Structure formats: structure tokens, C-alpha cells
Amino acid sequence: MAEITQLGFALLGLIHQQPMSGYDLRKVFASTAMGSYSDSPGAIYPALHRLAARGLVRGAMKKSGSLRTRRVFTITPDGSAAFKSWLKGPVTRPDVMRRVDDLLLRFAFMDQALGRAGSVRFLRQFAAEIDSYISELRQFLGVHRNQMPTSGRLAVECGIQQYTSQLEWARSSIAVYQRRKRESK
Amino acid sequence: MAEITQLGFALLGLIHQQPMSGYDLRKVFASTAMGSYSDSPGAIYPALHRLAARGLVRGAMKKSGSLRTRRVFTITPDGSAAFKSWLKGPVTRPDVMRRVDDLLLRFAFMDQALGRAGSVRFLRQFAAEIDSYISELRQFLGVHRNQMPTSGRLAVECGIQQYTSQLEWARSSIAVYQRRKRESK
DNA sequence: AATGTCATGTAACTAGTTACATGATTTA
DNA sequence: TAAATCATGTAACTAGTTACATGACATT
């Protein structure tokens, strides 16, 4: 069975929060900080139908007042399980290298679906993987810095700074959860 | 005529630096900080053929010692022009929102192809666009912060920090070029 | 009456993915 | 001789893109 795409998981996550129609989902992508996903109907409707065909969501026609009938999608138990197992997946090197945005999307959904413990577990993995990738980038720079043009070197340095800022963020976010835990005692 | 993809420009940029075979290019993607591009033959060889079909690169068979004959690609004047016009393109909001990596790739090539002035022009545009996007994110957070789960809020804050670090990088990089300019006088 | 927005969808095209094929040459 | 590496390629599949179609209702 083909894998669920990032867009699929983004849809699943939003529907997990509350039932939504395709149109609602498009508006979310168009208007919130989740702008990295396409709000084009040619992407969203087929993706929703794929999720429905696997039984991860269920669509029901719903007349809302005077407007056109909408197909509102609700998550199924299977869908909820698939979503949570996606959230729980490990943070890998390729994720960190080329899909940090997707990792942050995963994290954004985490509290509600897995609770504080899940979020903290994710952040620790995230921090560890970033930390090790920063070392790799530094090493790369050390070896190649003299053969690189200035802009090439600066571009790599931008990456290092960016990951460093994300590492700090992850550590301070763990602290936020721990503070909250103490307070709730 | 269909547009050239990011992978296409990445290939064009590397070939612009020096003639290379498909195999060489794959190794670059697999071994350097340009890991965000696929090193799969099913992506690279067709992409090279597309560039060749447009006359942007030209491939020539070359026997190198004892190994299998390689097809070494060289950039053409048309290819060089297309590459430079890509480098000179504006830094847009969608670029900043979902393709910062691609922007940094563009920048990494910039020194050699456009010189210091081009790099600085790029950095100024980059900084301006990032700055305005940070404002947008802060505003979004201000409006929605109370309706968001902790992890959602933190995820947006991670984005803000990341862009802030990139903004600082851009400004200090401009300074690097200016210092160098003074020194060379 | 014309235009705009709500809402869902499809068709044609494109580029990327995985997996395999090919064959030469080098190393164990 | 078997396995690994060099080097290029193709086939089948997938999901995304742009652009269009459809029709109900709302606004001007």
C-alpha cells in the first residue's frame, strides 16, 4: 500500500482536531502559518479521497444553512491510529536535513494527540539529531571552507546558524514543558 | 515551454562551475551539504536530458582512462544566460515561506556567477522579505496564541526564531562583503 | 442580469520515486 | 570467480500543478 504523503498527514491532523470539509482545509492552508501546503483543489480533494478509500477518514454530506452542501470529513479509529503512529515515528537525519518544516508540523499537532510526554520525547530526539547534524556541517565546512566561494561558505554558515537556533528552541521548549509539569503538581 | 525545476537549476549551477557527468553530479548531491536534492538516477539523468533538449547544456562522450565512457555536460551560452537570470530573480514571499533552502542554493552560486554586487543585492532583498514575514508571523501568533495548543504555539515560535537567525545572518553577511570591498580598495 | 463567492470536482501534464537493467572494469 | 564500483539509463507508478467545469446562492 502506498505511503501517506505529508499533505495527507497534514489533512489527517487537522481533521483529527475537528471534522472539516475540503473547503475548510483549503482555507486553513491559505490563511494560517501552514502555508507550506498547497491549497489547490487538485491536491486536496484527491488526497482526501485517498484517505477515505483507506478508511482513515469518513465523509458525510452536510447541509449547512443556505450554502451548498459540504462533505464534512471525520477521522475514524484507524485514521486516528495512523496519525498517532506517524507522530510517534523517530526523528531521522533525512527529516532534519530536508524536511524540518514537516517535523514542526508534526510537533504542532503533538500536544493534543500525544500529550506533554510525547511532545517532550519528540523534542529530545529532535535536539539530539540536530546537534549531530550541526557537527557534520561544521566538519564539512572545516574541510571545504578554503575551496568554497564566499557565498557558498556563507550559505553553509546560514544553515549552521539556523540549526543552532532550532537546537536552542528545542531545549528551551523542553524547559517550558518541565516548568509546566512542576506547576501542575 | 515548461519551467526549469529546482533540481534543473542545481544541475545547471554545478555544470556552470565546471563540466560534469551525471555520475559526478550524483556524488555531489550525495556527499555535500546539497543533500536536499535527490541523487537518484531516475531524477538526474532525465533532468540532464531535458536541459540538453533545451540547449542549456551539451553532453559529450569522454573516455577517461580505463573506466566506462562518461557523458560530460558543459554549459552553453543559453544555459549560462538562463542560470544568471534565475539567480537575478526577485526574492518573493512564497520563496521565503516554503523554499528557503532553494534561496540559499541560489545564493551559494551567486559570487562566482554575479560577483559581489549581485550577492549583496540578493542579501538585501532576502533580509527585507524575511523581516516582513517575521512581522506577519508575530501578528499571527498575537491573534491566535490563546486558541493554540502549546506545541502549536511553540512550533510557530520556532519559525520566528529561525527566520530571525536568518535575518541576522543576512545582515552580517552584507557586512562581510562590505568589509571585503573596503579592504580591496 | 452580471458578477462573486461557496464548494467540489476532473483532466492533462509533469517531475519525481523506487526498482530494475546493462555492461565494463576493479578488487578480493 | 564472485562481488563491488563505475556509469548510464528506462519503466511503472505516484502525487502534485494548472486550468477548467459545475452549479447553487449572494450581492450589486
Coordinates of C-alpha atoms (C1' of nucleotides) in Angstrom, one line a residue:
Chain A
M1 CA 0.0 0.0 0.0
A2 CA 1.4 3.4 -1.0
E3 CA 2.5 5.7 1.8
I4 CA 0.5 8.6 3.1
T5 CA 2.1 11.9 1.9
Q6 CA 2.9 14.8 4.1
L7 CA -0.2 16.6 2.8
G8 CA -2.2 13.5 3.8
F9 CA -0.9 13.7 7.3
A10 CA -1.5 17.4 7.5
L11 CA -5.1 16.8 6.5
L12 CA -5.4 13.9 8.9
G13 CA -4.1 16.1 11.7
L14 CA -6.5 18.9 11.1
I15 CA -9.4 16.5 10.8
H16 CA -8.2 14.8 14.0
Q17 CA -8.7 18.2 15.7
Q18 CA -12.2 18.6 14.4
P19 CA -14.3 17.5 11.4
M20 CA -13.8 19.6 8.4
S21 CA -14.7 19.9 4.7
G22 CA -12.2 20.1 1.9
Y23 CA -13.0 23.8 1.6
D24 CA -12.3 24.4 5.3
L25 CA -9.0 22.7 4.9
R26 CA -8.1 24.7 1.9
K27 CA -8.8 27.9 3.9
V28 CA -6.6 26.7 6.7
F29 CA -3.6 26.2 4.3
A30 CA -4.3 29.5 2.7
S31 CA -4.6 31.6 5.8
T32 CA -2.5 30.2 8.6
A33 CA 1.2 29.6 9.2
M34 CA 0.7 26.2 7.5
G35 CA 1.3 27.9 4.2
S36 CA 3.8 25.3 3.0
Y37 CA 1.0 23.1 1.9
S38 CA -0.9 23.6 -1.3
D39 CA -4.4 24.9 -1.0
S40 CA -5.2 23.8 -4.6
P41 CA -8.3 21.7 -5.1
G42 CA -6.4 19.4 -7.4
A43 CA -4.2 18.4 -4.5
I44 CA -6.6 18.4 -1.6
Y45 CA -9.7 16.7 -2.9
P46 CA -7.8 13.7 -4.4
A47 CA -5.8 13.4 -1.1
L48 CA -9.0 13.4 0.9
H49 CA -10.5 10.7 -1.3
R50 CA -7.3 8.6 -0.9
L51 CA -7.6 8.9 2.9
A52 CA -11.3 8.0 2.7
A53 CA -10.5 5.0 0.4
R54 CA -8.2 3.6 3.1
G55 CA -10.8 4.1 5.8
L56 CA -8.8 6.8 7.7
V57 CA -11.5 9.4 7.3
R58 CA -15.2 9.2 6.6
G59 CA -17.0 11.9 4.6
A60 CA -20.7 12.8 5.2
M61 CA -22.7 15.3 3.2
K62 CA -24.0 18.1 5.4
K63 CA -26.3 20.9 4.5
S64 CA -25.3 24.0 6.4
G65 CA -28.0 26.6 6.3
S66 CA -28.3 28.2 2.9
L67 CA -25.0 27.3 1.4
R68 CA -24.0 24.5 -0.9
T69 CA -23.9 21.0 0.7
R70 CA -20.5 20.3 2.0
R71 CA -18.8 17.0 2.5
V72 CA -17.5 17.0 6.1
F73 CA -14.7 14.6 6.9
T74 CA -14.4 12.9 10.3
I75 CA -11.5 10.8 11.4
T76 CA -12.0 7.1 12.0
P77 CA -10.3 5.0 14.7
D78 CA -8.0 3.6 12.0
G79 CA -7.2 7.2 11.0
S80 CA -6.5 8.2 14.5
A81 CA -4.2 5.2 15.0
A82 CA -2.3 6.0 11.7
F83 CA -2.0 9.6 12.7
K84 CA -0.6 8.8 16.2
S85 CA 1.8 6.3 14.8
W86 CA 3.1 9.0 12.4
L87 CA 3.6 11.4 15.3
K88 CA 5.5 8.8 17.3
G89 CA 7.9 8.0 14.5
P90 CA 11.6 8.6 15.0
V91 CA 13.2 11.9 14.0
T92 CA 15.7 10.9 11.3
R93 CA 18.7 12.5 9.7
P94 CA 16.9 13.0 6.3
D95 CA 14.0 14.6 8.2
V96 CA 16.3 17.1 9.7
M97 CA 18.2 17.7 6.5
R98 CA 15.4 18.3 4.2
R99 CA 12.1 18.4 6.0
V100 CA 12.4 20.4 9.2
D101 CA 9.1 22.1 8.3
D102 CA 7.4 18.8 8.2
L103 CA 8.9 17.9 11.6
L104 CA 7.5 21.1 13.0
L105 CA 4.1 20.3 11.6
R106 CA 4.3 17.0 13.4
F107 CA 5.2 18.7 16.6
A108 CA 2.4 21.3 16.3
F109 CA -0.1 18.5 16.4
M110 CA 1.6 16.6 19.2
D111 CA 0.2 18.1 22.4
Q112 CA -3.3 17.3 21.6
A113 CA -2.8 13.8 20.3
L114 CA 0.0 12.5 22.5
G115 CA 0.1 14.8 25.5
R116 CA 3.1 16.5 27.1
A117 CA 5.2 13.4 27.4
G118 CA 5.0 12.7 23.7
S119 CA 6.0 16.3 22.9
V120 CA 9.0 16.1 25.2
R121 CA 10.1 12.8 23.8
F122 CA 9.9 14.3 20.3
L123 CA 11.9 17.4 21.3
R124 CA 14.7 15.4 22.9
Q125 CA 15.1 13.3 19.7
F126 CA 14.9 16.5 17.6
A127 CA 17.6 18.2 19.7
A128 CA 19.9 15.1 19.5
E129 CA 19.6 14.8 15.8
I130 CA 20.0 18.5 15.1
D131 CA 23.1 18.5 17.4
S132 CA 24.7 15.8 15.5
Y133 CA 23.9 17.3 12.1
I134 CA 25.4 20.6 13.2
S135 CA 28.6 18.7 13.9
E136 CA 28.6 17.2 10.5
L137 CA 28.0 20.6 8.9
R138 CA 30.9 22.2 10.9
Q139 CA 33.1 19.4 9.8
F140 CA 32.1 19.8 6.2
L141 CA 32.9 23.5 6.4
G142 CA 36.2 22.8 8.1
V143 CA 37.3 20.5 5.2
H144 CA 35.9 22.6 2.3
R145 CA 36.0 26.1 3.5
N146 CA 39.1 27.0 1.5
Q147 CA 37.8 25.7 -1.8
M148 CA 34.4 27.4 -1.5
P149 CA 33.4 30.8 -2.8
T150 CA 32.4 33.3 -0.1
S151 CA 28.7 32.9 -0.9
G152 CA 28.9 29.1 -0.7
R153 CA 30.6 29.3 2.7
L154 CA 28.1 31.8 4.0
A155 CA 25.2 29.7 2.8
V156 CA 26.5 26.7 4.8
E157 CA 27.0 29.0 7.8
C158 CA 23.4 30.2 7.5
G159 CA 22.4 26.5 7.7
I160 CA 24.6 26.1 10.8
Q161 CA 23.1 29.2 12.5
Q162 CA 19.6 28.1 11.6
Y163 CA 20.1 24.7 13.1
T164 CA 21.7 26.2 16.2
S165 CA 18.7 28.4 16.7
Q166 CA 16.4 25.4 16.4
L167 CA 18.5 23.5 18.9
E168 CA 18.2 26.3 21.4
W169 CA 14.5 26.4 20.7
A170 CA 14.1 22.7 21.3
R171 CA 16.0 22.9 24.6
S172 CA 14.0 25.9 25.9
S173 CA 10.8 24.2 24.8
I174 CA 11.6 21.2 26.8
A175 CA 12.1 23.5 29.7
V176 CA 8.7 25.0 29.1
Y177 CA 7.1 21.6 29.5
Q178 CA 9.1 20.8 32.5
R179 CA 8.1 24.0 34.2
R180 CA 4.5 23.3 33.4
K181 CA 4.8 19.9 34.9
R182 CA 6.1 21.2 38.2
E183 CA 3.4 23.8 38.3
S184 CA 0.7 21.3 37.8
K185 CA 1.8 19.2 40.7
Chain B
M1 CA 7.7 25.8 -22.5
A2 CA 7.7 24.1 -19.1
E3 CA 9.7 25.7 -16.4
I4 CA 13.1 24.5 -15.2
T5 CA 12.8 22.8 -11.9
Q6 CA 14.9 23.5 -8.8
L7 CA 16.8 20.3 -9.5
G8 CA 17.4 21.6 -13.0
F9 CA 18.9 24.8 -11.7
A10 CA 21.0 23.0 -9.2
L11 CA 22.4 20.9 -12.0
L12 CA 22.9 24.0 -14.2
G13 CA 24.7 25.8 -11.4
L14 CA 27.1 22.9 -10.8
I15 CA 27.8 22.5 -14.5
H16 CA 28.3 26.2 -14.7
Q17 CA 31.2 25.9 -12.2
Q18 CA 32.8 23.1 -14.2
P19 CA 31.8 20.5 -16.7
M20 CA 30.5 17.3 -15.0
S21 CA 28.9 14.0 -15.8
G22 CA 25.7 12.7 -14.3
Y23 CA 27.6 10.5 -12.0
D24 CA 29.7 13.4 -10.7
L25 CA 26.5 15.3 -10.1
R26 CA 25.0 12.5 -8.2
K27 CA 28.1 12.3 -6.0
V28 CA 27.9 16.0 -5.2
F29 CA 24.3 15.6 -4.0
A30 CA 25.1 12.6 -2.0
S31 CA 28.2 13.9 -0.3
T32 CA 28.0 17.6 0.2
A33 CA 25.7 20.0 2.1
M34 CA 23.4 20.0 -1.0
G35 CA 21.7 16.9 0.4
S36 CA 18.3 18.3 -0.2
Y37 CA 18.4 17.2 -3.8
S38 CA 17.9 13.7 -4.9
D39 CA 20.9 11.7 -6.1
S40 CA 18.7 9.1 -7.7
P41 CA 19.5 8.4 -11.3
G42 CA 15.8 8.4 -12.2
A43 CA 15.8 12.1 -11.3
I44 CA 19.1 13.3 -12.5
Y45 CA 19.5 11.7 -15.9
P46 CA 16.1 12.7 -17.2
A47 CA 16.7 16.2 -15.8
L48 CA 20.0 16.5 -17.7
H49 CA 18.4 15.3 -20.9
R50 CA 15.7 18.0 -20.5
L51 CA 18.4 20.6 -20.1
A52 CA 20.2 19.3 -23.1
A53 CA 17.0 19.2 -25.2
R54 CA 16.6 22.9 -24.5
G55 CA 20.2 23.6 -25.5
L56 CA 21.2 24.8 -22.0
V57 CA 23.9 22.1 -21.7
R58 CA 25.7 20.0 -24.1
G59 CA 26.8 16.4 -23.4
A60 CA 29.9 14.9 -25.0
M61 CA 31.1 11.3 -24.5
K62 CA 34.5 11.2 -22.9
K63 CA 36.8 8.3 -22.3
S64 CA 38.6 8.8 -19.0
G65 CA 41.4 6.3 -18.7
S66 CA 40.2 2.8 -18.1
L67 CA 36.7 3.5 -16.8
R68 CA 33.5 3.4 -18.6
T69 CA 32.9 6.3 -21.0
R70 CA 31.2 9.1 -19.3
R71 CA 28.9 11.8 -20.8
V72 CA 30.3 15.1 -19.6
F73 CA 28.0 18.0 -19.7
T74 CA 29.1 21.6 -20.4
I75 CA 27.0 24.7 -20.1
T76 CA 26.1 26.6 -23.3
P77 CA 25.7 30.4 -23.6
D78 CA 21.9 29.9 -23.4
G79 CA 22.4 27.9 -20.3
S80 CA 24.6 30.4 -18.7
A81 CA 22.1 33.1 -19.5
A82 CA 19.2 31.1 -18.1
F83 CA 21.2 30.4 -15.0
K84 CA 22.1 34.0 -14.4
S85 CA 18.6 35.2 -15.0
W86 CA 17.4 32.7 -12.4
L87 CA 20.0 34.0 -9.9
K88 CA 18.8 37.6 -10.5
G89 CA 15.2 36.8 -10.0
P90 CA 13.4 38.6 -7.1
V91 CA 13.2 37.1 -3.6
T92 CA 9.4 36.5 -3.1
R93 CA 7.2 35.8 -0.2
P94 CA 6.5 32.2 -1.3
D95 CA 10.2 31.6 -1.6
V96 CA 10.8 32.7 1.9
M97 CA 7.7 30.8 3.2
R98 CA 8.5 27.5 1.7
R99 CA 11.7 27.4 -0.1
V100 CA 14.4 29.0 2.0
D101 CA 16.7 26.1 1.1
D102 CA 16.3 26.8 -2.5
L103 CA 17.1 30.5 -1.9
L104 CA 20.3 29.5 -0.1
L105 CA 21.3 27.3 -3.0
R106 CA 20.8 30.3 -5.3
F107 CA 22.9 32.4 -3.0
A108 CA 25.7 29.7 -2.8
F109 CA 26.2 30.0 -6.6
M110 CA 26.0 33.8 -6.6
D111 CA 29.5 35.0 -6.1
Q112 CA 31.0 33.2 -9.0
A113 CA 28.3 34.0 -11.4
L114 CA 27.2 37.5 -10.5
G115 CA 30.1 38.8 -8.3
R116 CA 29.9 40.6 -5.0
A117 CA 27.4 43.2 -6.1
G118 CA 24.9 40.5 -7.1
S119 CA 25.3 38.7 -3.8
V120 CA 24.8 41.9 -1.8
R121 CA 21.7 42.8 -3.8
F122 CA 20.3 39.3 -3.1
L123 CA 21.0 39.6 0.6
R124 CA 19.3 42.9 0.9
Q125 CA 16.1 41.6 -0.8
F126 CA 16.3 38.4 1.3
A127 CA 16.6 40.4 4.6
A128 CA 13.7 42.7 3.6
E129 CA 11.4 39.8 2.8
I130 CA 12.3 37.9 5.9
D131 CA 11.8 40.9 8.0
S132 CA 8.3 41.4 6.7
Y133 CA 7.5 37.8 7.0
I134 CA 8.6 37.7 10.7
S135 CA 6.2 40.6 11.3
E136 CA 3.4 38.6 9.8
L137 CA 4.2 35.5 11.9
R138 CA 4.3 37.6 15.0
Q139 CA 1.0 39.1 14.2
F140 CA -0.5 35.7 13.5
L141 CA 0.8 34.5 16.9
G142 CA -0.6 37.5 18.6
V143 CA -4.1 36.8 17.2
H144 CA -4.1 33.1 17.7
R145 CA -1.9 32.4 20.6
N146 CA -4.7 31.8 23.0
Q147 CA -6.5 29.3 20.8
M148 CA -3.4 27.3 20.1
P149 CA -2.1 24.2 21.9
T150 CA 1.3 24.7 23.5
S151 CA 3.1 22.7 20.8
G152 CA 1.4 24.7 18.0
R153 CA 2.5 28.0 19.6
L154 CA 6.0 26.7 20.1
A155 CA 6.2 25.5 16.5
V156 CA 5.3 29.0 15.3
E157 CA 7.9 30.4 17.7
C158 CA 10.5 28.1 16.3
G159 CA 9.7 29.5 12.8
I160 CA 10.1 33.1 14.1
Q161 CA 13.4 32.3 15.8
Q162 CA 14.7 30.5 12.7
Y163 CA 13.8 33.5 10.5
T164 CA 15.3 35.9 13.0
S165 CA 18.6 34.0 12.9
Q166 CA 18.5 34.1 9.1
L167 CA 17.9 37.8 9.2
E168 CA 20.9 38.3 11.4
W169 CA 22.9 36.1 9.1
A170 CA 21.9 38.1 6.1
R171 CA 22.9 41.4 7.8
S172 CA 26.2 40.1 9.0
S173 CA 26.9 38.6 5.5
I174 CA 26.3 42.0 3.9
A175 CA 28.8 43.4 6.3
V176 CA 31.3 40.7 5.3
Y177 CA 31.1 41.8 1.7
Q178 CA 31.4 45.5 2.6
R179 CA 34.4 44.9 4.7
R180 CA 36.0 43.0 1.9
K181 CA 35.2 45.8 -0.5
R182 CA 36.9 48.3 1.7
E183 CA 39.9 46.1 2.1
S184 CA 40.3 45.7 -1.7
K185 CA 40.4 49.4 -2.3
Chain C
dA1 C1' -28.6 40.5 -15.3
dA2 C1' -24.0 40.1 -14.2
dT3 C1' -20.5 39.1 -11.1
dG4 C1' -18.7 36.9 -7.0
dT5 C1' -18.2 33.5 -3.5
dC6 C1' -19.2 28.8 -1.8
dA7 C1' -17.9 24.1 -2.7
dT8 C1' -16.5 20.1 -5.1
dG9 C1' -14.5 18.0 -8.5
dT10 C1' -11.8 16.3 -13.0
dA11 C1' -8.3 16.3 -17.0
dA12 C1' -3.8 16.8 -18.8
dC13 C1' 0.6 17.2 -17.8
dT14 C1' 5.0 17.0 -15.2
dA15 C1' 8.6 15.5 -12.4
dG16 C1' 10.0 12.8 -9.0
dT17 C1' 10.2 7.8 -6.7
dT18 C1' 11.7 3.1 -6.5
dA19 C1' 13.4 -0.6 -8.7
dC20 C1' 15.5 -2.7 -12.3
dA21 C1' 18.7 -3.4 -16.5
dT22 C1' 23.1 -3.1 -18.6
dG23 C1' 27.8 -3.7 -19.2
dA24 C1' 32.5 -2.6 -18.2
dT25 C1' 36.3 -2.8 -15.1
dT26 C1' 38.4 -3.4 -10.4
dT27 C1' 39.2 -5.7 -6.2
dA28 C1' 39.0 -9.7 -3.0
Chain D
dT1 C1' 35.1 -16.3 -10.0
dA2 C1' 32.4 -13.5 -7.1
dA3 C1' 31.4 -9.1 -5.6
dA4 C1' 31.9 -4.2 -5.7
dT5 C1' 32.2 0.0 -8.1
dC6 C1' 31.8 3.0 -12.3
dA7 C1' 28.3 4.9 -15.2
dT8 C1' 24.1 5.5 -17.7
dG9 C1' 19.8 4.6 -18.5
dT10 C1' 14.5 3.1 -18.5
dA11 C1' 9.7 1.5 -16.8
dA12 C1' 5.9 1.8 -13.8
dC13 C1' 3.9 4.4 -10.6
dT14 C1' 2.5 8.4 -7.8
dA15 C1' 1.2 12.9 -6.4
dG16 C1' 1.3 17.3 -7.4
dT17 C1' 0.4 21.5 -10.8
dT18 C1' -2.5 24.4 -13.6
dA19 C1' -6.6 25.1 -15.5
dC20 C1' -11.1 24.2 -16.3
dA21 C1' -16.1 22.6 -15.2
dT22 C1' -20.2 22.8 -12.5
dG23 C1' -23.9 24.6 -10.0
dA24 C1' -26.1 26.9 -6.1
dC25 C1' -26.7 31.0 -3.8
dA26 C1' -25.5 36.1 -2.7
dT27 C1' -24.6 40.7 -3.8
dT28 C1' -24.7 44.8 -6.7

